PDB file of C-alpha atoms in Angstrom:
ATOM      1  CA  TRP K 272     -43.010 -53.239 -70.447  1.00 77.00           C
ATOM      2  CA  VAL K 273     -44.214 -51.176 -67.484  1.00 89.00           C
ATOM      3  CA  CYS K 274     -43.932 -48.000 -69.548  1.00 90.00           C
ATOM      4  CA  ALA K 275     -45.912 -49.529 -72.435  1.00 87.00           C
ATOM      5  CA  SER K 276     -49.120 -48.058 -71.003  1.00 91.00           C
ATOM      6  CA  GLY K 277     -50.015 -45.232 -68.676  1.00 93.00           C
ATOM      7  CA  ALA K 278     -52.698 -42.994 -67.273  1.00 95.00           C
ATOM      8  CA  GLU K 279     -53.088 -39.281 -67.991  1.00 96.00           C
ATOM      9  CA  GLY K 280     -54.795 -36.781 -65.727  1.00 97.00           C
ATOM     10  CA  LEU K 281     -54.371 -38.647 -62.443  1.00 97.00           C
ATOM     11  CA  THR K 282     -54.509 -36.489 -59.333  1.00 98.00           C
ATOM     12  CA  SER K 283     -53.877 -39.164 -56.707  1.00 97.00           C
ATOM     13  CA  VAL K 284     -53.127 -42.844 -56.213  1.00 97.00           C
ATOM     14  CA  GLN K 285     -53.455 -44.778 -52.959  1.00 97.00           C
ATOM     15  CA  ILE K 286     -52.221 -48.315 -52.425  1.00 96.00           C
ATOM     16  CA  ALA K 287     -53.692 -49.617 -49.156  1.00 96.00           C
ATOM     17  CA  GLY K 288     -53.200 -52.745 -47.079  1.00 92.00           C
ATOM     18  CA  LEU K 289     -49.401 -52.599 -46.974  1.00 92.00           C
ATOM     19  CA  LYS K 290     -47.319 -53.820 -44.065  1.00 89.00           C
ATOM     20  CA  GLU K 291     -45.578 -51.119 -42.082  1.00 90.00           C
ATOM     21  CA  GLY K 292     -41.986 -50.540 -43.070  1.00 91.00           C
ATOM     22  CA  SER K 293     -39.418 -48.692 -45.097  1.00 93.00           C
ATOM     23  CA  PHE K 294     -39.793 -49.000 -48.862  1.00 94.00           C
ATOM     24  CA  THR K 295     -38.021 -48.056 -52.034  1.00 94.00           C
ATOM     25  CA  VAL K 296     -40.606 -46.545 -54.361  1.00 96.00           C
ATOM     26  CA  ARG K 297     -40.010 -46.432 -58.108  1.00 97.00           C
ATOM     27  CA  LEU K 298     -42.206 -44.331 -60.378  1.00 98.00           C
ATOM     28  CA  TYR K 299     -42.306 -45.064 -64.118  1.00 98.00           C
ATOM     29  CA  PHE K 300     -43.087 -42.502 -66.819  1.00 97.00           C
ATOM     30  CA  LEU K 301     -43.146 -42.379 -70.634  1.00 96.00           C
ATOM     31  CA  GLU K 302     -44.203 -39.442 -72.807  1.00 95.00           C
ATOM     32  CA  PRO K 303     -46.445 -40.860 -75.564  1.00 94.00           C
ATOM     33  CA  THR K 304     -47.576 -37.722 -77.404  1.00 91.00           C
ATOM     34  CA  GLN K 305     -45.630 -34.537 -76.640  1.00 89.00           C
ATOM     35  CA  THR K 306     -42.720 -33.718 -78.947  1.00 89.00           C
ATOM     36  CA  ALA K 307     -41.008 -30.884 -77.073  1.00 94.00           C
ATOM     37  CA  PRO K 308     -39.892 -30.115 -73.532  1.00 96.00           C
ATOM     38  CA  GLY K 309     -42.288 -28.108 -71.373  1.00 96.00           C
ATOM     39  CA  ALA K 310     -45.550 -29.288 -72.945  1.00 95.00           C
ATOM     40  CA  ARG K 311     -46.345 -31.523 -69.946  1.00 96.00           C
ATOM     41  CA  THR K 312     -45.002 -30.688 -66.491  1.00 98.00           C
ATOM     42  CA  PHE K 313     -46.263 -31.671 -63.058  1.00 98.00           C
ATOM     43  CA  ASP K 314     -45.370 -32.057 -59.394  1.00 98.00           C
ATOM     44  CA  VAL K 315     -45.350 -35.389 -57.555  1.00 98.00           C
ATOM     45  CA  LEU K 316     -45.830 -35.789 -53.814  1.00 98.00           C
ATOM     46  CA  LEU K 317     -45.078 -39.093 -52.104  1.00 98.00           C
ATOM     47  CA  GLN K 318     -46.476 -39.545 -48.593  1.00 98.00           C
ATOM     48  CA  GLY K 319     -47.207 -35.785 -48.575  1.00 97.00           C
ATOM     49  CA  LYS K 320     -43.629 -34.769 -49.445  1.00 98.00           C
ATOM     50  CA  THR K 321     -42.687 -33.204 -52.781  1.00 98.00           C
ATOM     51  CA  VAL K 322     -40.319 -35.619 -54.549  1.00 98.00           C
ATOM     52  CA  LEU K 323     -40.546 -34.252 -58.119  1.00 98.00           C
ATOM     53  CA  GLU K 324     -41.137 -30.589 -58.867  1.00 98.00           C
ATOM     54  CA  ASN K 325     -42.035 -29.307 -62.326  1.00 98.00           C
ATOM     55  CA  PHE K 326     -41.249 -32.797 -63.686  1.00 98.00           C
ATOM     56  CA  ASP K 327     -41.040 -32.931 -67.493  1.00 98.00           C
ATOM     57  CA  VAL K 328     -41.145 -36.521 -68.744  1.00 96.00           C
ATOM     58  CA  PHE K 329     -40.018 -35.574 -72.263  1.00 96.00           C
ATOM     59  CA  ALA K 330     -36.985 -33.636 -71.014  1.00 97.00           C
ATOM     60  CA  GLU K 331     -36.051 -36.152 -68.293  1.00 96.00           C
ATOM     61  CA  SER K 332     -36.282 -39.238 -70.511  1.00 95.00           C
ATOM     62  CA  GLY K 333     -34.564 -37.717 -73.521  1.00 94.00           C
ATOM     63  CA  GLY K 334     -37.583 -37.659 -75.814  1.00 95.00           C
ATOM     64  CA  ARG K 335     -40.887 -39.168 -76.793  1.00 94.00           C
ATOM     65  CA  MET K 336     -41.521 -42.899 -76.209  1.00 95.00           C
ATOM     66  CA  LYS K 337     -38.576 -43.263 -73.802  1.00 95.00           C
ATOM     67  CA  CYS K 338     -39.052 -44.538 -70.264  1.00 96.00           C
ATOM     68  CA  ALA K 339     -37.951 -42.503 -67.234  1.00 97.00           C
ATOM     69  CA  VAL K 340     -37.739 -44.099 -63.790  1.00 97.00           C
ATOM     70  CA  ARG K 341     -37.384 -42.138 -60.568  1.00 98.00           C
ATOM     71  CA  GLU K 342     -36.462 -43.977 -57.364  1.00 97.00           C
ATOM     72  CA  PHE K 343     -37.020 -42.862 -53.780  1.00 97.00           C
ATOM     73  CA  ALA K 344     -35.390 -44.857 -50.978  1.00 95.00           C
ATOM     74  CA  ASN K 345     -36.372 -45.206 -47.330  1.00 94.00           C
ATOM     75  CA  VAL K 346     -39.998 -44.129 -47.720  1.00 95.00           C
ATOM     76  CA  ALA K 347     -41.870 -44.820 -44.477  1.00 94.00           C
ATOM     77  CA  ILE K 348     -45.228 -46.496 -45.093  1.00 94.00           C
ATOM     78  CA  THR K 349     -47.567 -47.571 -42.332  1.00 91.00           C
ATOM     79  CA  ASN K 350     -50.590 -48.909 -44.225  1.00 93.00           C
ATOM     80  CA  THR K 351     -51.096 -46.817 -47.359  1.00 96.00           C
ATOM     81  CA  CYS K 352     -48.748 -45.493 -50.014  1.00 97.00           C
ATOM     82  CA  GLU K 353     -50.083 -42.124 -51.160  1.00 98.00           C
ATOM     83  CA  LEU K 354     -49.077 -40.396 -54.360  1.00 98.00           C
ATOM     84  CA  THR K 355     -50.386 -36.963 -55.408  1.00 98.00           C
ATOM     85  CA  LEU K 356     -49.856 -35.510 -58.892  1.00 98.00           C
ATOM     86  CA  THR K 357     -50.498 -31.845 -59.685  1.00 98.00           C
ATOM     87  CA  ALA K 358     -50.393 -30.584 -63.268  1.00 98.00           C
ATOM     88  CA  ARG K 359     -48.503 -27.400 -64.113  1.00 98.00           C
ATOM     89  CA  THR K 360     -48.764 -27.583 -67.928  1.00 97.00           C
ATOM     90  CA  GLY K 361     -50.784 -30.201 -69.782  1.00 96.00           C
ATOM     91  CA  GLN K 362     -51.932 -33.288 -67.884  1.00 97.00           C
ATOM     92  CA  THR K 363     -50.182 -35.482 -65.349  1.00 97.00           C
ATOM     93  CA  LEU K 364     -48.886 -38.857 -66.487  1.00 96.00           C
ATOM     94  CA  LEU K 365     -47.945 -42.077 -64.679  1.00 98.00           C
ATOM     95  CA  CYS K 366     -47.107 -45.500 -66.133  1.00 97.00           C
ATOM     96  CA  GLY K 367     -46.291 -47.532 -63.034  1.00 96.00           C
ATOM     97  CA  ILE K 368     -45.472 -47.682 -59.342  1.00 96.00           C
ATOM     98  CA  GLU K 369     -43.166 -50.262 -57.795  1.00 95.00           C
ATOM     99  CA  LEU K 370     -42.798 -50.803 -54.046  1.00 94.00           C
ATOM    100  CA  VAL K 371     -39.811 -52.759 -52.741  1.00 92.00           C
ATOM    101  CA  SER K 372     -39.158 -53.803 -49.150  1.00 86.00           C
ATOM    102  CA  SER K 373     -36.140 -55.865 -48.024  1.00 63.00           C
ATOM    103  CA  GLY K 374     -35.185 -56.396 -51.655  1.00 51.00           C
ATOM    104  CA  LEU K 375     -38.482 -58.120 -52.533  1.00 56.00           C
ATOM    105  CA  PRO K 376     -41.076 -56.514 -54.819  1.00 54.00           C
ATOM    106  CA  LEU K 377     -44.348 -56.339 -52.894  1.00 53.00           C
ATOM    107  CA  ALA K 378     -46.469 -54.501 -55.427  1.00 57.00           C
ATOM    108  CA  LEU K 379     -46.155 -53.477 -59.039  1.00 61.00           C
ATOM    109  CA  ILE K 380     -49.055 -51.383 -60.254  1.00 61.00           C
ATOM    110  CA  THR K 381     -49.416 -50.691 -63.962  1.00 61.00           C
ATOM    111  CA  SER K 382     -52.268 -49.236 -65.882  1.00 55.00           C
TER     112      SER K 382
END
C-alpha cells in the first residue's frame, strides 16, 4: 500500500526531530507511467552520501506498476534524516520512506 501513491519531481526530503542513533532506511518506489527502461532515472543521496546512482524504477522493479524497495542499514542520524533526489532523465519519484531503529518502525512517510 505504500507504493500506491507517490510524488514526482522531489528534490529533497527532510525528516526532523528524530532521536540520535543508527537506522535502517527503506525507500519505496513504483513507476506509474513510464513503459520502458531509461525514461526516468535519478540519483539518491542519503545523509549526503550517494546510495542510488542512475536509479531506474522501471528497470529495477521489473516493469510498470511494480514496487521496488531499497534498504540501507546502519545509517547514522543525529536529528534529521536528509534525502536528496537529482533527476538525470525525466522526473524523480518517491513513494515512501521508512525509518527503523532497534527493530521498531519510528516513522513511515507516504505521500
